[in-house]
Structure formats: structure tokens, C-alpha cells
Amino acid sequence: MEAKNLRVSRQRLKFSLERMAKIGATDGGGVHRLALSDEDKQARDLFLKWLKELDLTVRVDEMGNIFGKRKGRSPRLPIVLTGSHIDSQPQGGRFDGILGVMGALEVLRTIQENHIETERPVMIVNWTNEEGTRFPPAMAGSGVWTGTLNRDWVYRQADIQGKKLGGELARIGYKGRQPARKWPVHAYYELHIEQGPILEKEGKRIGVPRGILGLNWYDVDIEGKANQVGPTPMEGRNDALCAAAEMILKVNELPGRMGENLVATVGEIHNSPNSRNIIPGRVHFTVDIRSWDDDLSLRAWEELKRDFGRISKKRGCPTILAETWQVEHASFDESLVKRVGETAQRLGFSTHFMVSGAGHDASYVNQVAPAAMIFVPSIGGRSHVEVENTKWEDCEAGANVLLHCVLQSALEK
Ligand code: GLV
Ligand code: MN
Ligand code: MN
């Protein structure tokens, strides 16, 4: 068959996604497949089995990133890379990340069964720990691979139980030998669900992101004075949770104060000792600030630091702030963005140009190679939750756009 007439198989893509969704399936219809957990290992094992059935050259690097390469006529030319991530949020959805990995697999299966020869090698990737929910930071596998994050620093990152990322990588058998180091990439494409409401609202099939917002993560630790709640008068208390409550509202109000061109969220909090009859003695919470305007994000944090300082003093609760992770906004390669839009239109799909509020490995890859993404609608704009959903026909449409973008880049000399 002529390459331009190729189409992926919706049934096979659906089967792969449904099979993966069984690993870490939750009662509420989502998945719980945290990075480097037993569920992540099971999904990786299945992914590897499927890669080997396709006769790809498979390698696992020291960050646990999994690559599968299909030969091209010119093995020395920079490759075309496509993929996403297998890990999920806690009680997360069945499409975030895995659609980009199964979509890429479907593309390779389609190219392979039709005996299409490409000029350049085509490679599929599963990046380790994209979510960053168990081990901050997010996008850790791609961040080390591109040379932006330090491998040993990432290995030392610990989860809430104190388990280190490096140790967990070895425990599940995915601490590979290959150095996690970038090599020349001609084009990187990542298929993903939108994770927001815009495509549905606009009634459009394919989202064409021009780039990704900058992400800024912070950690806040508040020290109060724990005590018995009954006998301790209200006056003179050092209640760490009350200090946190005031600070969290400051975070929520910040975008309104600064002109709305950013979003700011506290998503994780740990209160200690977390007993109904003890005044909270210690609180840890996280802050996530995102904007296309990197300076605005930094100014927002400066503003918060001042607010937090005032609250900490007023409540007599010393507070430690840590700047955990920062990624500047990513502006994708214009010619690849154009290609995604034109390819979608040629295939008969309506398109909408936008920016991504969610972080993706494409953000790091974009720092070292031309990158672009393909979005498909999220039903009800819901993501990172069990009800996350996307129509199968939209998954198929996105995979077909991916197929033809990959083919165009891989046929280039
Ligand atoms: C990753 O999913 C993020 O946007 O935080
Ligand atoms: Mn994702
Ligand atoms: Mn996610």
C-alpha cells in the first residue's frame, strides 16, 4: 500500500489501551500506576514484550527509559522519535501518557505490517517518571536524557516513604546499562489527550499545541507547636495547619491579583501528626505555578514568599521554602507544528491551535531537538482523575495524524 493511504487500526489501538488499563485498574474505572511501582513494572514488561514481537532493537537506559528502534535505509541519519509515558497519577486516568505510547506502538505496527521502508530510523520511547507525583520532579527520564537534570540528583529523590528513585528503578529491574544521554533526533512527536476543555468547547478534533507553559514547583514546610487541643487556650497557639490554610488561599488568589495570566495550585499537603485532638505541629505542602510568561511565574513566587513570611511571623510558625523544580515554557518547532496542523487537515480532521497547560516530556525534548505534539479531546475536560476519557474515534484520529507526521519526517533525506 502507498504510504499516504496507510491508516492505523482502531481495534488494535483500543485493545492495547484496554489491556494496559487493566494494569493498576481502580474500582472507579481509572488506573493507579505510579512511577517505578509494581504496576509500572508490569506495564513495562508488557510493553517490552510487544516491542520484541515487532522485532525492534530494544534498549533500556540507566534512567529506565525504554526505546525500540526500527531500522531506516540510512542508519546514520538522525532518528524520528515518538512516545510518551506509562506512569500515572494516583487514582489517575486510562489515557494520560499511555495514549502516546500505545499510539506510537500502533504507528510502528502499521508501518511494519505494510513493509514501509523509511529513510530514517523510527524509534518509540517510554519516558520514566513523567508525572513526578511519587518522585518529584516530573519528566525526570527525559530531563536526564536531554542533559538538563542530573542523573544522580534524580536517583536521590525520595517518595513519601523515603524510598529513593534510583533504588526503586533497580528493584523493578529497569535500571539499564545504557547511558541516559541524548542522541541526534530529527523530529519528536508526542500524541496526548488534551487534559482540558478547549477542544470539546470548540468542537474540534485535533489540538495543535504551539508549546507548553513553564512549570515551577515549590515545597513549603511549616513548623508549629503540637499540643493537646482541649486544655490549650486559643491565644498563643502556633498552629501549623492554620498557617498553611492562610498560605494556600494566598496561592489560590494570586492569579487574580496578577492578571490571570498564570495558574497556581496547592495539590499536596501532609499534616502532622494528623489527629483530631492534637494542634497540628508540622505541615508540608506543595505549590505549582504555571505560565507562558516565565518572568511572571517568578514574580508570582516572589509575591508569595512575602505573603508566606508575613503569615509565618504572625502565627509564630517558622517556615522553610524550597525551589524544587523549574522548566521554562517550551515553544515548539514551527515547521513541525505546521506539519501537525496540515496533516490533520489533510486527513479530514478539524484543528485548533492552542498551548498546553499540562507538562509533557516534549518540553525537555524540545530543548535539544525539533518537537511537536498532537492533542485529542478529553471528555468533559477532565484528566488526572479516574473519569478521564477520550472517544476511541478520537484516539484513532490522533494516531493517524501521528502516523503521517512520523512518516513524513522519516521519509526525509
Ligand atoms: C503532568 O502531568 C503535569 O502537567 O503536571
Ligand atoms: Mn501525560
Ligand atoms: Mn499527567
Tab-separated table of C-alpha atoms and ligand atoms in Angstrom:
chain	number	residue	atom	x	y	z
A	1	MET	CA	0.000	0.000	0.000
A	2	GLU	CA	1.136	3.515	-0.721
A	3	ALA	CA	2.323	5.249	2.429
A	4	LYS	CA	-0.153	8.097	2.057
A	5	ASN	CA	-3.118	5.695	2.223
A	6	LEU	CA	-1.998	3.964	5.411
A	7	ARG	CA	-4.268	4.057	8.456
A	8	VAL	CA	-3.834	2.664	11.951
A	9	SER	CA	-6.184	0.008	13.303
A	10	ARG	CA	-8.696	1.466	15.759
A	11	GLN	CA	-9.499	-2.007	17.101
A	12	ARG	CA	-5.871	-2.848	17.818
A	13	LEU	CA	-5.194	0.542	19.416
A	14	LYS	CA	-8.292	0.107	21.588
A	15	PHE	CA	-7.183	-3.400	22.562
A	16	SER	CA	-3.682	-2.166	23.565
A	17	LEU	CA	-5.107	0.687	25.636
A	18	GLU	CA	-7.689	-1.546	27.306
A	19	ARG	CA	-5.075	-4.202	28.056
A	20	MET	CA	-2.781	-1.566	29.629
A	21	ALA	CA	-5.714	-0.115	31.597
A	22	LYS	CA	-6.045	-3.471	33.405
A	23	ILE	CA	-2.631	-2.910	34.988
A	24	GLY	CA	-3.273	-0.855	38.101
A	25	ALA	CA	-7.027	-0.656	37.337
A	26	THR	CA	-9.021	1.102	40.054
A	27	ASP	CA	-12.601	0.445	41.146
A	28	GLY	CA	-13.603	3.851	39.792
A	29	GLY	CA	-12.526	2.971	36.228
A	30	GLY	CA	-9.132	4.665	36.266
A	31	VAL	CA	-5.567	3.453	36.829
A	32	HIS	CA	-3.127	3.774	39.697
A	33	ARG	CA	0.265	3.088	38.124
A	34	LEU	CA	2.791	5.223	39.935
A	35	ALA	CA	6.308	5.508	38.560
A	36	LEU	CA	8.511	2.514	39.446
A	37	SER	CA	5.748	0.711	41.316
A	38	ASP	CA	4.960	-2.974	40.728
A	39	GLU	CA	2.212	-1.851	38.343
A	40	ASP	CA	4.660	0.285	36.355
A	41	LYS	CA	6.928	-2.786	36.125
A	42	GLN	CA	4.087	-4.978	34.864
A	43	ALA	CA	3.119	-2.433	32.214
A	44	ARG	CA	6.754	-2.047	31.165
A	45	ASP	CA	7.136	-5.834	30.867
A	46	LEU	CA	4.116	-5.994	28.579
A	47	PHE	CA	5.361	-3.029	26.547
A	48	LEU	CA	8.766	-4.731	26.119
A	49	LYS	CA	7.077	-7.949	25.008
A	50	TRP	CA	5.136	-6.019	22.354
A	51	LEU	CA	8.296	-4.220	21.199
A	52	LYS	CA	10.136	-7.528	20.831
A	53	GLU	CA	7.257	-9.031	18.841
A	54	LEU	CA	7.744	-6.157	16.402
A	55	ASP	CA	11.375	-7.099	16.042
A	56	LEU	CA	12.618	-3.708	17.171
A	57	THR	CA	16.063	-3.122	18.644
A	58	VAL	CA	15.230	-2.540	22.267
A	59	ARG	CA	17.282	-0.773	24.882
A	60	VAL	CA	16.702	0.403	28.423
A	61	ASP	CA	18.887	3.210	29.697
A	62	GLU	CA	20.131	3.957	33.215
A	63	MET	CA	17.011	6.064	33.853
A	64	GLY	CA	14.740	3.207	32.834
A	65	ASN	CA	13.696	4.983	29.628
A	66	ILE	CA	12.701	2.257	27.155
A	67	PHE	CA	13.491	2.686	23.454
A	68	GLY	CA	12.612	0.478	20.476
A	69	LYS	CA	14.232	1.234	17.143
A	70	ARG	CA	13.079	0.253	13.662
A	71	LYS	CA	15.774	0.473	11.019
A	72	GLY	CA	15.784	3.032	8.225
A	73	ARG	CA	17.595	2.962	4.876
A	74	SER	CA	20.155	5.455	6.241
A	75	PRO	CA	21.031	4.220	9.726
A	76	ARG	CA	23.303	7.177	10.385
A	77	LEU	CA	20.706	9.857	9.854
A	78	PRO	CA	19.148	11.409	12.980
A	79	ILE	CA	16.118	9.387	14.001
A	80	VAL	CA	12.419	10.185	14.297
A	81	LEU	CA	11.341	9.684	17.909
A	82	THR	CA	7.813	9.270	19.264
A	83	GLY	CA	6.278	8.214	22.570
A	84	SER	CA	5.162	9.420	25.973
A	85	HIS	CA	4.848	7.809	29.423
A	86	ILE	CA	3.355	4.707	31.068
A	87	ASP	CA	3.226	6.010	34.656
A	88	SER	CA	0.046	7.600	36.001
A	89	GLN	CA	-1.232	9.876	38.714
A	90	PRO	CA	-2.637	8.321	41.923
A	91	GLN	CA	-6.195	7.179	41.032
A	92	GLY	CA	-5.469	8.656	37.599
A	93	GLY	CA	-6.876	8.145	34.134
A	94	ARG	CA	-6.600	5.493	31.394
A	95	PHE	CA	-5.314	7.818	28.659
A	96	ASP	CA	-2.781	10.292	30.066
A	97	GLY	CA	0.619	9.248	28.722
A	98	ILE	CA	-0.289	5.727	27.729
A	99	LEU	CA	-2.163	7.002	24.646
A	100	GLY	CA	1.104	8.475	23.343
A	101	VAL	CA	2.961	5.201	23.945
A	102	MET	CA	0.254	2.897	22.557
A	103	GLY	CA	-0.374	5.372	19.710
A	104	ALA	CA	3.319	5.232	18.794
A	105	LEU	CA	3.253	1.431	19.042
A	106	GLU	CA	0.240	1.350	16.728
A	107	VAL	CA	2.120	3.585	14.267
A	108	LEU	CA	5.101	1.214	14.285
A	109	ARG	CA	2.860	-1.824	13.895
A	110	THR	CA	1.152	-0.182	10.913
A	111	ILE	CA	4.440	0.753	9.256
A	112	GLN	CA	5.856	-2.712	9.917
A	113	GLU	CA	2.940	-4.803	8.642
A	114	ASN	CA	2.842	-2.725	5.465
A	115	HIS	CA	6.574	-3.210	4.930
A	116	ILE	CA	7.151	0.530	4.604
A	117	GLU	CA	10.794	1.424	4.199
A	118	THR	CA	11.732	4.749	5.727
A	119	GLU	CA	14.859	6.754	5.122
A	120	ARG	CA	15.465	7.380	8.804
A	121	PRO	CA	15.132	5.006	11.726
A	122	VAL	CA	11.908	5.417	13.695
A	123	MET	CA	12.124	4.976	17.444
A	124	ILE	CA	9.465	4.586	20.120
A	125	VAL	CA	10.048	5.682	23.701
A	126	ASN	CA	8.522	5.293	27.145
A	127	TRP	CA	9.974	8.015	29.379
A	128	THR	CA	10.419	7.209	33.088
A	129	ASN	CA	8.513	9.140	35.759
A	130	GLU	CA	6.758	11.772	33.699
A	131	GLU	CA	4.185	12.500	36.380
A	132	GLY	CA	6.541	13.367	39.223
A	133	THR	CA	3.770	12.633	41.698
A	134	ARG	CA	5.627	9.863	43.534
A	135	PHE	CA	9.130	11.250	42.939
A	136	PRO	CA	9.450	14.944	42.110
A	137	PRO	CA	10.401	16.303	39.659
A	138	ALA	CA	8.170	15.385	36.739
A	139	MET	CA	9.609	14.486	33.322
A	140	ALA	CA	12.640	13.015	35.079
A	141	GLY	CA	13.580	10.438	32.429
A	142	SER	CA	13.511	12.897	29.557
A	143	GLY	CA	15.138	15.589	31.720
A	144	VAL	CA	18.192	13.402	32.365
A	145	TRP	CA	18.275	12.142	28.776
A	146	THR	CA	18.392	15.706	27.424
A	147	GLY	CA	21.118	16.642	29.920
A	148	THR	CA	19.014	19.177	31.836
A	149	LEU	CA	18.634	17.161	35.040
A	150	ASN	CA	21.476	15.492	36.876
A	151	ARG	CA	21.113	11.715	36.972
A	152	ASP	CA	22.436	11.211	40.499
A	153	TRP	CA	20.287	14.004	41.891
A	154	VAL	CA	17.256	12.370	40.300
A	155	TYR	CA	18.283	8.951	41.699
A	156	ARG	CA	18.312	10.501	45.190
A	157	GLN	CA	14.747	11.842	45.001
A	158	ALA	CA	12.581	10.052	47.553
A	159	ASP	CA	8.886	9.205	47.748
A	160	ILE	CA	6.754	9.870	50.816
A	161	GLN	CA	8.009	6.634	52.404
A	162	GLY	CA	11.627	7.622	51.888
A	163	LYS	CA	12.246	5.168	49.031
A	164	LYS	CA	14.716	6.554	46.511
A	165	LEU	CA	14.029	6.708	42.793
A	166	GLY	CA	17.356	5.018	41.947
A	167	GLY	CA	16.641	2.136	44.344
A	168	GLU	CA	13.129	1.615	43.033
A	169	LEU	CA	14.390	1.641	39.446
A	170	ALA	CA	16.804	-1.183	40.343
A	171	ARG	CA	14.151	-3.042	42.380
A	172	ILE	CA	11.785	-3.314	39.409
A	173	GLY	CA	14.677	-4.327	37.130
A	174	TYR	CA	14.699	-1.260	34.901
A	175	LYS	CA	17.984	0.400	35.810
A	176	GLY	CA	19.563	-0.256	32.434
A	177	ARG	CA	23.206	-0.036	31.445
A	178	GLN	CA	22.988	2.379	28.530
A	179	PRO	CA	23.851	5.956	29.448
A	180	ALA	CA	20.773	8.203	29.555
A	181	ARG	CA	22.211	10.656	27.078
A	182	LYS	CA	20.606	12.349	24.121
A	183	TRP	CA	21.491	11.462	20.557
A	184	PRO	CA	20.572	13.324	17.378
A	185	VAL	CA	16.826	13.463	16.804
A	186	HIS	CA	15.398	14.747	13.533
A	187	ALA	CA	11.860	15.145	14.898
A	188	TYR	CA	9.996	14.228	18.095
A	189	TYR	CA	6.205	13.789	18.131
A	190	GLU	CA	4.090	13.124	21.206
A	191	LEU	CA	0.414	12.184	20.959
A	192	HIS	CA	-1.550	13.088	24.119
A	193	ILE	CA	-5.004	13.790	25.419
A	194	GLU	CA	-5.676	17.494	25.801
A	195	GLN	CA	-6.454	17.261	29.552
A	196	GLY	CA	-8.555	20.400	29.337
A	197	PRO	CA	-11.911	21.609	27.979
A	198	ILE	CA	-10.954	23.648	24.902
A	199	LEU	CA	-11.220	21.137	22.024
A	200	GLU	CA	-14.598	19.947	23.232
A	201	LYS	CA	-15.824	23.515	23.627
A	202	GLU	CA	-14.573	24.488	20.166
A	203	GLY	CA	-15.936	21.262	18.647
A	204	LYS	CA	-12.515	20.446	17.154
A	205	ARG	CA	-10.940	17.024	16.665
A	206	ILE	CA	-7.204	17.662	16.779
A	207	GLY	CA	-5.392	20.124	19.018
A	208	VAL	CA	-2.150	21.557	17.676
A	209	PRO	CA	-0.104	22.908	20.581
A	210	ARG	CA	2.337	25.686	19.793
A	211	GLY	CA	4.106	24.912	23.036
A	212	ILE	CA	3.862	24.194	26.751
A	213	LEU	CA	3.575	26.551	29.731
A	214	GLY	CA	6.567	26.964	32.028
A	215	LEU	CA	6.269	24.905	35.227
A	216	ASN	CA	7.505	25.917	38.678
A	217	TRP	CA	7.349	23.615	41.703
A	218	TYR	CA	7.990	24.632	45.300
A	219	ASP	CA	7.882	22.844	48.668
A	220	VAL	CA	6.772	24.503	51.889
A	221	ASP	CA	7.490	23.172	55.400
A	222	ILE	CA	5.832	24.836	58.377
A	223	GLU	CA	6.832	24.194	61.972
A	224	GLY	CA	4.156	24.770	64.629
A	225	LYS	CA	3.832	23.626	68.233
A	226	ALA	CA	1.823	20.430	68.728
A	227	ASN	CA	-0.276	20.260	71.867
A	228	GLN	CA	-3.449	18.838	73.390
A	229	VAL	CA	-6.403	20.678	71.835
A	230	GLY	CA	-8.607	20.827	74.962
A	231	PRO	CA	-6.525	22.490	77.653
A	232	THR	CA	-4.519	24.775	75.324
A	233	PRO	CA	-6.084	28.256	75.037
A	234	MET	CA	-6.700	29.635	71.553
A	235	GLU	CA	-4.449	32.567	72.268
A	236	GLY	CA	-0.764	31.970	71.718
A	237	ARG	CA	-1.137	28.775	69.691
A	238	ASN	CA	1.310	28.020	66.904
A	239	ASP	CA	-0.970	26.021	64.647
A	240	ALA	CA	0.932	24.922	61.537
A	241	LEU	CA	-2.240	23.917	59.694
A	242	CYS	CA	-3.864	27.320	60.211
A	243	ALA	CA	-0.716	28.962	58.847
A	244	ALA	CA	-0.887	26.586	55.853
A	245	ALA	CA	-4.574	27.395	55.323
A	246	GLU	CA	-3.834	31.112	55.081
A	247	MET	CA	-0.900	30.491	52.743
A	248	ILE	CA	-2.922	28.179	50.483
A	249	LEU	CA	-5.573	30.848	49.988
A	250	LYS	CA	-2.837	33.307	49.009
A	251	VAL	CA	-1.748	30.827	46.312
A	252	ASN	CA	-5.309	30.488	45.041
A	253	GLU	CA	-5.855	34.257	44.931
A	254	LEU	CA	-2.539	35.007	43.265
A	255	PRO	CA	-3.527	34.623	39.572
A	256	GLY	CA	-6.450	37.007	40.140
A	257	ARG	CA	-4.111	39.532	41.708
A	258	MET	CA	-1.515	39.206	38.969
A	259	GLY	CA	-3.737	39.487	35.917
A	260	GLU	CA	-4.874	35.873	35.423
A	261	ASN	CA	-2.096	35.005	33.008
A	262	LEU	CA	-0.999	32.194	35.222
A	263	VAL	CA	-2.406	29.317	37.248
A	264	ALA	CA	-1.298	28.463	40.786
A	265	THR	CA	-2.233	25.393	42.797
A	266	VAL	CA	-1.593	23.607	46.084
A	267	GLY	CA	-2.277	19.940	45.320
A	268	GLU	CA	-0.458	18.026	48.035
A	269	ILE	CA	-0.494	18.520	51.784
A	270	HIS	CA	0.714	16.488	54.757
A	271	ASN	CA	-0.395	17.444	58.237
A	272	SER	CA	1.363	16.016	61.242
A	273	PRO	CA	0.552	14.306	63.499
A	274	ASN	CA	-2.896	14.498	61.827
A	275	SER	CA	-5.006	13.725	64.844
A	276	ARG	CA	-8.315	15.395	65.647
A	277	ASN	CA	-7.195	16.194	69.165
A	278	ILE	CA	-3.680	17.484	68.571
A	279	ILE	CA	-2.876	21.021	67.414
A	280	PRO	CA	-1.019	20.493	64.124
A	281	GLY	CA	2.726	20.609	64.740
A	282	ARG	CA	4.044	20.286	61.220
A	283	VAL	CA	2.696	20.791	57.709
A	284	HIS	CA	4.238	20.152	54.356
A	285	PHE	CA	2.594	21.351	51.145
A	286	THR	CA	3.495	21.891	47.514
A	287	VAL	CA	2.969	24.869	45.203
A	288	ASP	CA	2.662	24.587	41.416
A	289	ILE	CA	2.797	27.799	39.340
A	290	ARG	CA	2.438	27.755	35.545
A	291	SER	CA	2.516	30.429	32.898
A	292	TRP	CA	3.685	31.033	29.329
A	293	ASP	CA	5.436	34.076	30.786
A	294	ASP	CA	8.368	32.703	32.808
A	295	ASP	CA	9.102	36.082	34.410
A	296	LEU	CA	5.525	36.389	35.582
A	297	SER	CA	5.819	32.991	37.322
A	298	LEU	CA	8.975	34.092	39.090
A	299	ARG	CA	7.397	37.384	40.148
A	300	ALA	CA	4.417	35.434	41.444
A	301	TRP	CA	6.685	33.318	43.635
A	302	GLU	CA	8.419	36.440	44.995
A	303	GLU	CA	4.984	37.786	45.908
A	304	LEU	CA	4.062	34.534	47.641
A	305	LYS	CA	7.324	34.496	49.572
A	306	ARG	CA	6.426	37.884	51.030
A	307	ASP	CA	2.914	36.691	51.961
A	308	PHE	CA	4.213	33.452	53.465
A	309	GLY	CA	6.807	35.399	55.507
A	310	ARG	CA	4.097	37.619	56.996
A	311	ILE	CA	1.839	34.666	57.848
A	312	SER	CA	4.679	32.658	59.337
A	313	LYS	CA	5.623	35.576	61.616
A	314	LYS	CA	2.058	36.332	62.648
A	315	ARG	CA	1.408	32.695	63.606
A	316	GLY	CA	4.827	32.066	65.157
A	317	CYS	CA	5.436	29.173	62.771
A	318	PRO	CA	8.916	29.102	61.197
A	319	THR	CA	8.619	28.168	57.529
A	320	ILE	CA	11.159	26.714	55.114
A	321	LEU	CA	10.672	27.236	51.376
A	322	ALA	CA	12.378	25.130	48.706
A	323	GLU	CA	12.515	25.797	44.969
A	324	THR	CA	12.101	22.233	43.821
A	325	TRP	CA	11.920	22.347	40.042
A	326	GLN	CA	11.579	24.735	37.159
A	327	VAL	CA	11.074	24.251	33.423
A	328	GLU	CA	10.812	27.272	31.169
A	329	HIS	CA	7.930	27.429	28.718
A	330	ALA	CA	8.546	25.465	25.537
A	331	SER	CA	7.876	26.952	22.143
A	332	PHE	CA	7.648	24.043	19.681
A	333	ASP	CA	9.397	23.850	16.328
A	334	GLU	CA	7.292	25.920	13.938
A	335	SER	CA	7.697	23.649	10.931
A	336	LEU	CA	6.646	20.567	12.917
A	337	VAL	CA	3.671	22.423	14.409
A	338	LYS	CA	2.641	23.415	10.899
A	339	ARG	CA	3.045	19.826	9.761
A	340	VAL	CA	0.787	18.547	12.548
A	341	GLY	CA	-1.915	21.064	11.573
A	342	GLU	CA	-1.673	20.395	7.841
A	343	THR	CA	-1.527	16.641	8.247
A	344	ALA	CA	-4.638	16.655	10.427
A	345	GLN	CA	-6.495	18.777	7.893
A	346	ARG	CA	-5.401	16.573	5.002
A	347	LEU	CA	-6.800	13.590	6.882
A	348	GLY	CA	-10.098	15.449	7.170
A	349	PHE	CA	-9.937	16.486	10.825
A	350	SER	CA	-10.790	19.906	12.190
A	351	THR	CA	-7.930	21.550	14.078
A	352	HIS	CA	-7.393	24.083	16.804
A	353	PHE	CA	-4.099	25.799	17.610
A	354	MET	CA	-3.504	26.175	21.347
A	355	VAL	CA	-0.936	25.919	24.142
A	356	SER	CA	-0.574	23.076	26.612
A	357	GLY	CA	-1.166	23.822	30.274
A	358	ALA	CA	-0.037	20.320	31.211
A	359	GLY	CA	3.642	19.415	31.325
A	360	HIS	CA	4.989	16.813	28.891
A	361	ASP	CA	8.306	15.165	28.063
A	362	ALA	CA	8.091	17.090	24.779
A	363	SER	CA	9.052	20.138	26.834
A	364	TYR	CA	12.510	18.746	27.620
A	365	VAL	CA	12.987	17.078	24.230
A	366	ASN	CA	12.160	20.423	22.611
A	367	GLN	CA	15.285	21.851	24.278
A	368	VAL	CA	17.533	19.565	22.195
A	369	ALA	CA	15.542	18.646	19.074
A	370	PRO	CA	12.585	19.828	16.979
A	371	ALA	CA	9.442	18.704	18.821
A	372	ALA	CA	5.670	18.945	18.444
A	373	MET	CA	2.560	17.374	19.926
A	374	ILE	CA	-0.853	16.168	18.784
A	375	PHE	CA	-3.827	16.582	21.135
A	376	VAL	CA	-7.177	14.810	21.120
A	377	PRO	CA	-10.235	15.931	23.121
A	378	SER	CA	-10.740	14.999	26.767
A	379	ILE	CA	-14.409	14.320	27.520
A	380	GLY	CA	-15.681	16.971	29.925
A	381	GLY	CA	-12.150	18.398	30.047
A	382	ARG	CA	-11.341	16.000	32.925
A	383	SER	CA	-7.890	14.495	33.454
A	384	HIS	CA	-5.640	13.166	36.246
A	385	VAL	CA	-8.827	11.564	37.598
A	386	GLU	CA	-10.497	8.179	37.174
A	387	VAL	CA	-13.228	9.514	34.872
A	388	GLU	CA	-10.642	10.748	32.368
A	389	ASN	CA	-11.971	9.663	28.974
A	390	THR	CA	-11.492	10.137	25.233
A	391	LYS	CA	-13.577	8.681	22.387
A	392	TRP	CA	-11.961	5.759	20.551
A	393	GLU	CA	-12.504	7.508	17.235
A	394	ASP	CA	-10.538	10.486	18.565
A	395	CYS	CA	-7.718	8.218	19.761
A	396	GLU	CA	-7.694	6.716	16.264
A	397	ALA	CA	-7.706	10.174	14.627
A	398	GLY	CA	-4.763	11.297	16.761
A	399	ALA	CA	-2.823	8.110	15.983
A	400	ASN	CA	-3.424	8.606	12.256
A	401	VAL	CA	-2.090	12.166	12.478
A	402	LEU	CA	0.903	10.804	14.385
A	403	LEU	CA	1.422	8.086	11.739
A	404	HIS	CA	1.548	10.583	8.889
A	405	CYS	CA	3.708	13.113	10.739
A	406	VAL	CA	6.178	10.342	11.633
A	407	LEU	CA	6.181	9.045	8.060
A	408	GLN	CA	6.811	12.484	6.547
A	409	SER	CA	9.747	13.106	8.865
A	410	ALA	CA	11.109	9.565	8.461
A	411	LEU	CA	10.976	9.755	4.666
A	412	GLU	CA	13.018	12.978	4.636
A	413	LYS	CA	16.607	12.583	3.463
B	1	GLV	C1	1.946	16.456	34.340
B	1	GLV	O1	1.064	15.686	34.040
B	1	GLV	C2	1.672	17.811	34.751
B	1	GLV	O2	1.136	18.584	33.941
B	1	GLV	O3	1.925	18.106	35.921
B	2	MN	MN	0.920	12.991	30.422
B	3	MN	MN	-0.216	13.606	33.743
